[in-house]
Coordinates of C-alpha atoms and ligand atoms in Angstrom, one line a residue:
X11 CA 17.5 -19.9 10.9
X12 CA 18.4 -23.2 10.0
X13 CA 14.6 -25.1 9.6
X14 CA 14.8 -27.1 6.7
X15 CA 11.0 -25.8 5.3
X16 CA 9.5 -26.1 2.1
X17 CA 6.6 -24.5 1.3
X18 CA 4.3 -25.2 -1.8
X19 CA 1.7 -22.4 -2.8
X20 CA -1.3 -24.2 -4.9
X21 CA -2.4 -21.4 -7.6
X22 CA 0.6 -19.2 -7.6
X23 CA -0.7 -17.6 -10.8
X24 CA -3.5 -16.5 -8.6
X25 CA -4.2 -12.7 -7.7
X26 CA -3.4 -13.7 -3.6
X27 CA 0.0 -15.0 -4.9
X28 CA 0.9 -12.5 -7.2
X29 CA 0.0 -9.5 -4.8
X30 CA 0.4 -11.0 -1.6
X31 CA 2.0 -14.4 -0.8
X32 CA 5.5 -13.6 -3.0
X33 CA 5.9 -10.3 -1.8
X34 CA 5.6 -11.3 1.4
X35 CA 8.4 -14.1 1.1
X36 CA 10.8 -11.4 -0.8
X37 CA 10.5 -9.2 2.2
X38 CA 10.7 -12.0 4.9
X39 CA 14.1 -13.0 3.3
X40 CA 15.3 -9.2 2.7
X41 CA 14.4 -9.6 6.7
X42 CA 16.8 -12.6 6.8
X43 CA 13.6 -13.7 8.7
X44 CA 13.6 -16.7 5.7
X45 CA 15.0 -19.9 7.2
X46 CA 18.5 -20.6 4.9
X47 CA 17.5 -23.3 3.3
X48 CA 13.9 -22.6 2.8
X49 CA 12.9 -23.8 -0.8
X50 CA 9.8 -23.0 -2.3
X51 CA 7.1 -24.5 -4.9
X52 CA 4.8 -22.2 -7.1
X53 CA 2.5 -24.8 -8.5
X54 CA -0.1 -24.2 -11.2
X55 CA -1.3 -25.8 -14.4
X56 CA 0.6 -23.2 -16.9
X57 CA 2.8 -25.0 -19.0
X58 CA 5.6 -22.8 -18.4
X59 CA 9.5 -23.4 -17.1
X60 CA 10.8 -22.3 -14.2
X61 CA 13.1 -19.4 -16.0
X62 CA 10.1 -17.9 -17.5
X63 CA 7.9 -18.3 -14.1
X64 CA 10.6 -15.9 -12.5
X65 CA 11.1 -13.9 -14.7
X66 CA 7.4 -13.4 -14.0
X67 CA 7.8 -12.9 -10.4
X68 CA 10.3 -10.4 -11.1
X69 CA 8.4 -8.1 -12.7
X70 CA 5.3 -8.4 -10.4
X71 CA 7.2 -8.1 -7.3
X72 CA 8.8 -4.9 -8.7
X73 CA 5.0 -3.3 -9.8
X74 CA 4.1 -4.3 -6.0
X75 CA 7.2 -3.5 -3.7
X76 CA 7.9 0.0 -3.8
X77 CA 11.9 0.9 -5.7
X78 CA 13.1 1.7 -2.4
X79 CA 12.8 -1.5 -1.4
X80 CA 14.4 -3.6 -4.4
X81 CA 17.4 -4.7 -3.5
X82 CA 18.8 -7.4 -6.3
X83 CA 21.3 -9.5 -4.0
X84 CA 18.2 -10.6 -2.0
X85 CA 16.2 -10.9 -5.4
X86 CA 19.3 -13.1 -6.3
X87 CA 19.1 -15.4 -3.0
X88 CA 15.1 -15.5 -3.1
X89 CA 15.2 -16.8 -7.0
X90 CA 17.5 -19.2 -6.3
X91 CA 14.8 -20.9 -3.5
X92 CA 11.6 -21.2 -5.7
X93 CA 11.2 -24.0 -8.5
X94 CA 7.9 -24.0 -11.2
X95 CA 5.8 -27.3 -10.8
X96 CA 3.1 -28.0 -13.2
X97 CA 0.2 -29.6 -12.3
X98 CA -3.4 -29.6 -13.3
X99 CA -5.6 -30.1 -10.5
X100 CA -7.5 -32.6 -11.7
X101 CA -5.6 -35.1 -12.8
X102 CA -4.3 -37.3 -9.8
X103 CA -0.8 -38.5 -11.6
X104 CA 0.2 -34.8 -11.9
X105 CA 0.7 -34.2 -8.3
X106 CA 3.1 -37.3 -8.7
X107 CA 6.0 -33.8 -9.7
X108 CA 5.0 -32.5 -6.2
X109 CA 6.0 -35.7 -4.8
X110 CA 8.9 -36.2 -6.8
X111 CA 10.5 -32.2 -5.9
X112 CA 10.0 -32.9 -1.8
X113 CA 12.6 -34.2 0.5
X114 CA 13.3 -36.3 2.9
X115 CA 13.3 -34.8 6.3
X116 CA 11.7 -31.2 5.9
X117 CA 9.2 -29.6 7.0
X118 CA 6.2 -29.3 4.4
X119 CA 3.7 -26.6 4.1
X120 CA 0.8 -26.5 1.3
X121 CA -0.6 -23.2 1.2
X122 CA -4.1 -23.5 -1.1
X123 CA -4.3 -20.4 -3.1
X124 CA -7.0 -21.7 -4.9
X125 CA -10.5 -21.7 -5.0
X126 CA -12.4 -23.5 -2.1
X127 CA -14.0 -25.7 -4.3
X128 CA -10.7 -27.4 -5.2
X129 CA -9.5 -28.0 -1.6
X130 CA -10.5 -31.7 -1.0
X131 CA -9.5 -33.0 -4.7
X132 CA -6.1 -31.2 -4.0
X133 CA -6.0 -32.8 -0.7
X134 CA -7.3 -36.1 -1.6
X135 CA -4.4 -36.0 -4.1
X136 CA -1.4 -35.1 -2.0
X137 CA -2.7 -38.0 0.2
X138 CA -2.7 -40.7 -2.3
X139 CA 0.5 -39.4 -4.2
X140 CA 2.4 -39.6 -1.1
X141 CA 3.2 -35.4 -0.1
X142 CA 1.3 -36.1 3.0
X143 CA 3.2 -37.3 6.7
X144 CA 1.9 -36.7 9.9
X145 CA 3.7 -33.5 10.6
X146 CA 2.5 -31.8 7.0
X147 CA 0.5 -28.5 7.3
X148 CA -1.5 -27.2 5.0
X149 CA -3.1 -23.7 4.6
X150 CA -6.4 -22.6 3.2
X151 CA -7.9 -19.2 2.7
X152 CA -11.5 -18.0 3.5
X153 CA -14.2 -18.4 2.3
X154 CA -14.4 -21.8 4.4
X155 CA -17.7 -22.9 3.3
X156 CA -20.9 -20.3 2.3
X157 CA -22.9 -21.1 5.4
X158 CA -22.4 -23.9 8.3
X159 CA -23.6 -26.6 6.3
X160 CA -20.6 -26.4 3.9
X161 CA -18.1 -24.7 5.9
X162 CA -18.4 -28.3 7.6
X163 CA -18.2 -30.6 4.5
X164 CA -15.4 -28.4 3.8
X165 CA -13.7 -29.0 7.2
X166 CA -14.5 -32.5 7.3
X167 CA -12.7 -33.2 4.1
X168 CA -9.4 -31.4 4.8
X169 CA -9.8 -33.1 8.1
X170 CA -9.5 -36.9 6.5
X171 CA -5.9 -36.0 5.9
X172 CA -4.6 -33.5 8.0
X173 CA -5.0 -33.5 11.4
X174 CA -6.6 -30.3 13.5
X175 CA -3.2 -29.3 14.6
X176 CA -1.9 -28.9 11.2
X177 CA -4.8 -27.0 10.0
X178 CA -4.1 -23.4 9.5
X179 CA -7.2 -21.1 8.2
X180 CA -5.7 -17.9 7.5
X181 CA -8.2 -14.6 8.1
X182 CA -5.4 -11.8 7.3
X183 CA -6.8 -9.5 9.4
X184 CA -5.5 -11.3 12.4
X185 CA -1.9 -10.8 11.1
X186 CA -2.3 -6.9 10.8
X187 CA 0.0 -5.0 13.4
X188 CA -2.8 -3.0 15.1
X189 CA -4.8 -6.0 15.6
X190 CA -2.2 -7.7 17.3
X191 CA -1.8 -4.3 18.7
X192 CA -5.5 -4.5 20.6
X193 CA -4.0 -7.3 23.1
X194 CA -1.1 -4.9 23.6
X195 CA -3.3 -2.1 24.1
X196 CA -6.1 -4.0 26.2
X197 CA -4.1 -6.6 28.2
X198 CA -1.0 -4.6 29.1
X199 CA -2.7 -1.4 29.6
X200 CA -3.9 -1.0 33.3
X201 CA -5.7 1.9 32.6
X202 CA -7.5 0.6 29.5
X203 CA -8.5 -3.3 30.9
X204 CA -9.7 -1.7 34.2
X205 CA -11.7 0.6 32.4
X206 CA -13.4 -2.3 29.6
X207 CA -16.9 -3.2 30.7
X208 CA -20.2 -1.9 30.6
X209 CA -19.8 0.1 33.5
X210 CA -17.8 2.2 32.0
X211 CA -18.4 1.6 28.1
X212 CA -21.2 3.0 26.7
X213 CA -21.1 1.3 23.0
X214 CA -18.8 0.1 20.3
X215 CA -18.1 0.6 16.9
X216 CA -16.4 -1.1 13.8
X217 CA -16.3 0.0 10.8
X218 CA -14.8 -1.4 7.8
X219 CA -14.8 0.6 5.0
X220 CA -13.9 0.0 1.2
X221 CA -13.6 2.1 -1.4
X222 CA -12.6 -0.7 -3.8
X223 CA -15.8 -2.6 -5.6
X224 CA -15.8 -6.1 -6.4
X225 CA -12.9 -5.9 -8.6
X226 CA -14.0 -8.2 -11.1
X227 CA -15.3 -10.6 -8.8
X228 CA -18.9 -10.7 -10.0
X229 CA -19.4 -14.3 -10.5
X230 CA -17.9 -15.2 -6.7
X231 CA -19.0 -11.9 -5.1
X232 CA -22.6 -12.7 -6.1
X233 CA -23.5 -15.5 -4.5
X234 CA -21.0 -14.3 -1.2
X235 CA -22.0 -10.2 -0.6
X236 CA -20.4 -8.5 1.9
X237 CA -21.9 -10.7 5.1
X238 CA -19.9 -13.6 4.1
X239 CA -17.0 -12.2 2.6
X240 CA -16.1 -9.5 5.5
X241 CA -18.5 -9.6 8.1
X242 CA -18.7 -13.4 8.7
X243 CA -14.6 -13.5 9.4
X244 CA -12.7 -10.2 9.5
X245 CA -15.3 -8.3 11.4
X246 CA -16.0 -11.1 13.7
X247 CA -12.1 -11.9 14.5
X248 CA -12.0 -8.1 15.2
X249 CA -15.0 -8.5 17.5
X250 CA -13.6 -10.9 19.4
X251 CA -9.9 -9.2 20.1
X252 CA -12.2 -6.4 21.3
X253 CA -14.9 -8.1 23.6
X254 CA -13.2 -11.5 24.6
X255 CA -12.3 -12.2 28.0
X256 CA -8.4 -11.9 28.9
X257 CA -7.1 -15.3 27.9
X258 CA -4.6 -17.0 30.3
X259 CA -2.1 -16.9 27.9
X260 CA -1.1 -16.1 24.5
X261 CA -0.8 -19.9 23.5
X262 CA -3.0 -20.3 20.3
X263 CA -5.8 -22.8 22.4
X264 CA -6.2 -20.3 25.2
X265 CA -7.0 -17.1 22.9
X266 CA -9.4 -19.4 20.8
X267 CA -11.0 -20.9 24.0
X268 CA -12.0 -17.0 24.6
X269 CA -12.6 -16.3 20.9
X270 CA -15.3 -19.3 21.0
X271 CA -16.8 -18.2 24.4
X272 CA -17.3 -14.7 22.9
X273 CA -19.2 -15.8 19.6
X274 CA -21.2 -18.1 21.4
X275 CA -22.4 -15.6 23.5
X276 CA -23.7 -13.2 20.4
X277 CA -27.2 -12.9 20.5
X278 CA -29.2 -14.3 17.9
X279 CA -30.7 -12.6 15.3
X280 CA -33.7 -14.1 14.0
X281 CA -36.2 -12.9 11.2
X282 CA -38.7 -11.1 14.6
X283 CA -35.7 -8.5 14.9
X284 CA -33.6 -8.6 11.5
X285 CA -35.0 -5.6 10.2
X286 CA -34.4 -3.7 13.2
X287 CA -30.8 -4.9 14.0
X288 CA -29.3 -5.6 10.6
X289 CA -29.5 -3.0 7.2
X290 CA -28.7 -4.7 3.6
X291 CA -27.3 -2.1 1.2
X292 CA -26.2 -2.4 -2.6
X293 CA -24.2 0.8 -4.2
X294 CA -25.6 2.3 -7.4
X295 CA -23.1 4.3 -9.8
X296 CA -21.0 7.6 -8.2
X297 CA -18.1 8.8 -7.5
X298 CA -14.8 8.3 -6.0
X299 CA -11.9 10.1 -5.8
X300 CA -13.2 12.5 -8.4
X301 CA -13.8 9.2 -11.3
X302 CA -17.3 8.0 -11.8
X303 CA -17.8 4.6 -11.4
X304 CA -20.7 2.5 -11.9
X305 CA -23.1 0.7 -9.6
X306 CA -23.4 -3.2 -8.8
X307 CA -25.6 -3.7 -11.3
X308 CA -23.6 -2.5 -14.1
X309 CA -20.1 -4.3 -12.8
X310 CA -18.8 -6.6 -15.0
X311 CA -20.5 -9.8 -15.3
X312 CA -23.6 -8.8 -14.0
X313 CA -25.6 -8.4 -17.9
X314 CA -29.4 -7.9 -17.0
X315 CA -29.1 -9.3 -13.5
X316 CA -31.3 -8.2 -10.9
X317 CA -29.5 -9.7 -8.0
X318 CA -30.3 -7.9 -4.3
X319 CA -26.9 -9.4 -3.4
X320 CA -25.5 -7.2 -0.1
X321 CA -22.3 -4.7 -0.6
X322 CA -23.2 -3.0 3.0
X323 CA -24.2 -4.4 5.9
X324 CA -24.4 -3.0 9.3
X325 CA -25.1 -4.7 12.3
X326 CA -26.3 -4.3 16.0
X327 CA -24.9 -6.7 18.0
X328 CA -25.4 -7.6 21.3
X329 CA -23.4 -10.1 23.6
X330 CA -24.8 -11.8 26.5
X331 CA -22.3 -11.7 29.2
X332 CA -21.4 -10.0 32.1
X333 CA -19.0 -8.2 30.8
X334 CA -21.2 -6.8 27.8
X335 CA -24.9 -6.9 29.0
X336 CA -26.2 -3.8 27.8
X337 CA -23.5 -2.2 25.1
X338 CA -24.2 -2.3 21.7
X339 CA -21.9 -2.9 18.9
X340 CA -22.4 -0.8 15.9
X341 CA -20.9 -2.9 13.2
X342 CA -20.7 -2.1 9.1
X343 CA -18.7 -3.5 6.4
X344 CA -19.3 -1.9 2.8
X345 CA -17.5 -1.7 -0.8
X346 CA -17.4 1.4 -2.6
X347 CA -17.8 3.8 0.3
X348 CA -16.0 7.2 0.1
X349 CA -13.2 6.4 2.1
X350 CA -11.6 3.5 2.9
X351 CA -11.0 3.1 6.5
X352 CA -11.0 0.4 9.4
X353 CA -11.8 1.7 12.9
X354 CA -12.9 0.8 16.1
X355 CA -14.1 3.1 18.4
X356 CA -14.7 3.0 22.2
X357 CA -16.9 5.5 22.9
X358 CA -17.3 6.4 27.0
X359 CA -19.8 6.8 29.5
X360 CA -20.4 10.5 30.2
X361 CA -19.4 11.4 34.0
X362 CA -22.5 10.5 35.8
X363 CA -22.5 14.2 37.5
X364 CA -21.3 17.3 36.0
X365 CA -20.1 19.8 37.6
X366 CA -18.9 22.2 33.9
X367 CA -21.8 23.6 32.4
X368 CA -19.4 25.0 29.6
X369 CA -18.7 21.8 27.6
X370 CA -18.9 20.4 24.4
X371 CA -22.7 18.6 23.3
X372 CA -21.0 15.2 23.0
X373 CA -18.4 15.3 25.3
X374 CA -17.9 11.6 26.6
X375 CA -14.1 9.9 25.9
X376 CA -13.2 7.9 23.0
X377 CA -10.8 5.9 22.0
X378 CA -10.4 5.7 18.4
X379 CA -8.3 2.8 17.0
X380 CA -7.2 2.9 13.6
X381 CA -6.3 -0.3 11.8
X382 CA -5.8 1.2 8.4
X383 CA -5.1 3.9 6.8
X384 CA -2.5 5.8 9.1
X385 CA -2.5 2.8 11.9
X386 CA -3.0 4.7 15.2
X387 CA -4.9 5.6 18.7
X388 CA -6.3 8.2 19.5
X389 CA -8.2 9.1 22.9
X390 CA -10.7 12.4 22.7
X391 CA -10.3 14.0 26.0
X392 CA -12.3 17.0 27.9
X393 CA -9.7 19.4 28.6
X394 CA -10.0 23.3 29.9
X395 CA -10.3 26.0 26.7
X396 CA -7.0 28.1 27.4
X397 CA -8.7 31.5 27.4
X398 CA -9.0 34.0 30.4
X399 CA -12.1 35.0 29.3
X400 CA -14.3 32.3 30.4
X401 CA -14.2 31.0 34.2
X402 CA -14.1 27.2 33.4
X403 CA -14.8 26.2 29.3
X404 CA -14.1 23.2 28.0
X405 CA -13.4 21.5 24.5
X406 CA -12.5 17.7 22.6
X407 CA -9.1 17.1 22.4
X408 CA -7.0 14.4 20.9
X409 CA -4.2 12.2 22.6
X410 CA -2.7 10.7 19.2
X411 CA -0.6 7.6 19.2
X412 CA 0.6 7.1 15.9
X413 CA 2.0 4.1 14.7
X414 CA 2.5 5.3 11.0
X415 CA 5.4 7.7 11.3
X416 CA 5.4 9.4 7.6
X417 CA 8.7 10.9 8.5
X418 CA 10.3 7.7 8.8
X419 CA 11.1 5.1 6.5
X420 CA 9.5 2.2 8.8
X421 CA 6.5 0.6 7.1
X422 CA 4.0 -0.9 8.9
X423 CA 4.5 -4.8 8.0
X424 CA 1.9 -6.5 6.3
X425 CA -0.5 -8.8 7.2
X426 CA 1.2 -12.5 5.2
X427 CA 4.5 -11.3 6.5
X428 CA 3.3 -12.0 10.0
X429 CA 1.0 -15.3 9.2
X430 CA 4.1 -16.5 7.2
X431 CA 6.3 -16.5 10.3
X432 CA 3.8 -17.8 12.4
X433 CA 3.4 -20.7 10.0
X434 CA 7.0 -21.7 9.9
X435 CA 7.1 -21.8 13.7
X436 CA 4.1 -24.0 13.5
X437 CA 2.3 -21.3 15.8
X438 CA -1.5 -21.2 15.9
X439 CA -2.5 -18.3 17.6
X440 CA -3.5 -15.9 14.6
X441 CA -5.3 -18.0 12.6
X442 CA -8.8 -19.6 13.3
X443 CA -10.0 -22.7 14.5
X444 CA -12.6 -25.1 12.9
X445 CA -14.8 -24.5 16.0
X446 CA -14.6 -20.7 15.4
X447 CA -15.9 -20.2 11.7
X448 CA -18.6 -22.8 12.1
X449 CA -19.3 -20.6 15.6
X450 CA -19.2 -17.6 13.1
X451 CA -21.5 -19.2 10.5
X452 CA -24.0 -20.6 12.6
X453 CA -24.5 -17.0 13.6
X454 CA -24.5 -15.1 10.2
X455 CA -26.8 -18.2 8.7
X456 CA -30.0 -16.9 11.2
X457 CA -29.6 -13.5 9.4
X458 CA -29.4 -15.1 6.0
X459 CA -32.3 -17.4 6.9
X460 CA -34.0 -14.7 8.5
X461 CA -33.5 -12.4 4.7
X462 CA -35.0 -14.9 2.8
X463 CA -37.7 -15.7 5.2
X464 CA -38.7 -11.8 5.4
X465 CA -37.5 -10.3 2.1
X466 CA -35.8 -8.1 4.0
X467 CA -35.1 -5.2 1.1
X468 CA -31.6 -4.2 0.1
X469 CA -31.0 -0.1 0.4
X470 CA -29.4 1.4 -2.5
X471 CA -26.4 3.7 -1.7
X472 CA -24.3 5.7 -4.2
X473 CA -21.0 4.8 -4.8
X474 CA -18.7 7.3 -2.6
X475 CA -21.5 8.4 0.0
X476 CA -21.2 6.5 3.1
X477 CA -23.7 4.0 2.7
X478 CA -27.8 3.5 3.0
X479 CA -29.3 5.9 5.2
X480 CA -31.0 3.1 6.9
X481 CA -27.7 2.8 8.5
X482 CA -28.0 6.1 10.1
X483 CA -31.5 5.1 11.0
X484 CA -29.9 2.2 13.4
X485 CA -27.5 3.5 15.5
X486 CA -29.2 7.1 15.5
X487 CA -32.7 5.8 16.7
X488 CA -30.7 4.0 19.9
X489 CA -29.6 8.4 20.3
X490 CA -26.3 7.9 19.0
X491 CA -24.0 8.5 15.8
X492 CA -21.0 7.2 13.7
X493 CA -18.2 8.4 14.8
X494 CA -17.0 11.0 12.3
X495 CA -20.4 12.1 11.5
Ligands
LIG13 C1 -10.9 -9.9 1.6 C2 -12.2 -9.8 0.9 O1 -10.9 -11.0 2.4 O2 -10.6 -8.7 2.3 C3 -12.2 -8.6 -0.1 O3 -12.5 -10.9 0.1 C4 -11.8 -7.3 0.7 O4 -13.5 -8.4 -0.7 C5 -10.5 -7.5 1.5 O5 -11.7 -6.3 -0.2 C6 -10.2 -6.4 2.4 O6 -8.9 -6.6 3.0 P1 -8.1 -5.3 3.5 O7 -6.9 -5.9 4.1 O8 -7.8 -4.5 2.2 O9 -9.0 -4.5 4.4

């Protein structure tokens, strides 16, 4: 590829850098997927140089790219593309190095790997030291605001300099395989779209689990919990690559068209049917994987604090459509669950009329797709028991589809791999549009309102189990169950 691109990643000391953003470039360019003359800036406000920043890099790529995968030629070529710039934030003359390192005639792409708070001095900056020209993009990362209010300010701000077009709001979800993988699977699948409606669809489920806590997040995670940091983006995106109508085309405006029509159609939740339709959970200490671990409470940074902040929620959601009208979605995002898994699962209308009296007690079709671990589809089936004995018996079995062949060296790629390529082609259609999150938060805010207006309480869960029993309680007084359970 011959793009000349340069690419400048704001807070490349950062965790998202460090475990996510360089490993993805190293394996891009062991891809030769790397335009040839693609140069990159890691800018931060360590007074380092640029020897000791790689040598850095080195040794965190090589704790988070498996041996197998080191190869030092490509290590050799990748070095040679990234340069150290210092910069402190705040100070306006700094950014003057940025200016001074770009070129004439490339393409420019500011990723912000930093804090949200920092995005319109950063921006503000650039402007007025000269790094910004019409055709610069810039990238930010969630959280885009706390609530609609902000998520606004925040947009309007970045919007001063850079125009819509050249926005790019990165939820990584939409640049794992499988979720690419449910437009495969639902627009080039006869015998899945013709089958995707509430005549045929009973209910939905998604479920993203964690087993991870807040990682030393306390001071961010506490005034986020789990609505805004997963439910509010990822599980929404994922809701609308499930329940979206068939977009006319893959181009980025014509998937978000869909995307938009889908959350505007969500039914409200207000504070007459929160308790019913939403449960709040917090995990107190257990265990997981065979190591205690200790509740919210007692996480680091939280000294004496009492804070009902959310690490589960699940959700009943309801869309009012055609298509949907009358399927509920079973939604729930927690941390510190016992396993962590992401799943969707479309679960079947039973045959209206049966004719097999020997059959198992839940024995409509599912399809079960697996986003992570193990990426995969499965579809239960009714199928005969092979035994003479009985005249017609049935039983559950599975139709497996599995995209993570263990005997094979294939990996499944991750998530910044994708958004990076997508990026340097300048191609919008996995990441979100302004009009989407504040969609998004205009929805979550009327359960947030609807919280502090009722006091709705927060259900304590040990760490490991699989969350409040409350969330049992919603999907199981509707006569139905998580799958798995
Ligand atoms: C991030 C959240 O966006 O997604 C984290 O801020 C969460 O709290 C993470 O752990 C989950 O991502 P994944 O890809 O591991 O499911």
């Amino acid at each position: 590829m011959r793009d000349n691109i340069d690419l400048v990643i704001f807070g490349s000391q950062g965790d998202l850098a460090k475990r996510k953003l360089l490993p993805a470039l190293y394996r891009l360019d062991k891809a030769d997927l790397l335009p040839d003359n693609a140069r990159i800036a890691s800018v931060a406000r360590h007074q380092i140089s640029t020897n000791i920043y790689l040598s850095q890099v080195q040794e965190n790529l090589q704790q988070v790219i498996p041996k197998k995968e080191w190869d030092n030629k490509v290590w050799t070529r990748f070095k040679r593309r990234i340069y150290y710039i210092k910069v402190d934030f705040s100070q306006k003359k700094q950014f003057n190095h940025v200016s001074d390192w770009m070129e004439e005639n490339r393409k420019v792409i500011f990723y912000l790997a930093t804090p949200p708070s920092l995005y319109e001095s950063i921006c503000k900056h650039m402007a007025s030291t000269g790094c910004v020209s019409e055709n610069t993009r810039i990238v930010l990362e969630k959280p885009i605001g706390h609530d609609l209010r902000s998520s606004k300010q925040v947009n309007d701000a970045v919007g001063q300099y850079f125009s819509e077009k050249n926005i790019f709001r990165i939820d990584h979800y939409l640049g794992k395989e499988t979720v690419q993988n449910l437009l495969a699977l639902r627009f080039a699948n006869r015998i899945i779209n013709s089958q995707w409606d509430n005549k045929c669809i009973d209910h939905i489920q998604i479920t993203a689990a964690e087993t991870v806590g807040i990682e030393g997040r306390w001071s961010y995670y506490d005034t986020v919990g789990q609505l805004r940091d997963m439910f509010q983006n990822h599980l929404l995106q994922l809701l609308c690559m499930v329940a979206m109508e068939p977009p006319n085309s893959l181009k980025a405006e014509e998937i978000r068209a869909e995307k938009i029509k889908l959350l505007r159609a969500l039914r409200p939740i207000g504070s007459d049917k929160v308790d019913d339709y939403v449960v709040r959970g917090q995990y107190t200490n257990g265990w997981i994987d065979g190591k205690p671990v200790v509740g919210y409470l007692e996480e680091e940074g939280a000294e004496n604090s009492n804070s009902n902040n959310e690490t589960f929620v699940a959700i009943k959601v309801e869309i009012d459509n055609w298509r949907w009208a009358g399927v509920p979605f079973y939604m729930r995002t927690g941390k510190r669950l016992n396993a962590k898994h992401t799943e969707i699962i479309i679960a079947y209308k039973e045959s209206s009329h049966s004719i097999i009296a020997d059959k198992p007690l839940d024995s409509s079709n599912k399809l079960v797709i697996r986003l992570q671990p193990n990426e995969g589809i499965e579809l239960e089936m009714i199928s005969k028991k092979q035994s003479l004995k009985q005249r017609l018996s049935t039983e559950k079995r599975v139709l497996n589809l599995d995209f993570h062949d263990s005997d094979s060296d294939k990996r499944v790629v991750d998530a910044y791999e994708r958004l990076f390529l997508e990026l340097i082609k300048g191609d919008q259609w996995l990441f979100v549009s302004r009009e989407e999150i504040e969609t998004s938060w205009d929805w979550c805010d009327q359960i947030i309102d609807a919280w502090n207006k009722n006091k709705s309480p927060t259900r304590l869960y040990s760490a490991g189990s699989g969350g409040p029993a409350k969330a049992e309680v919603l999907i199981e007084s509707d006569g139905r169950s998580w799958h798995g359970q």
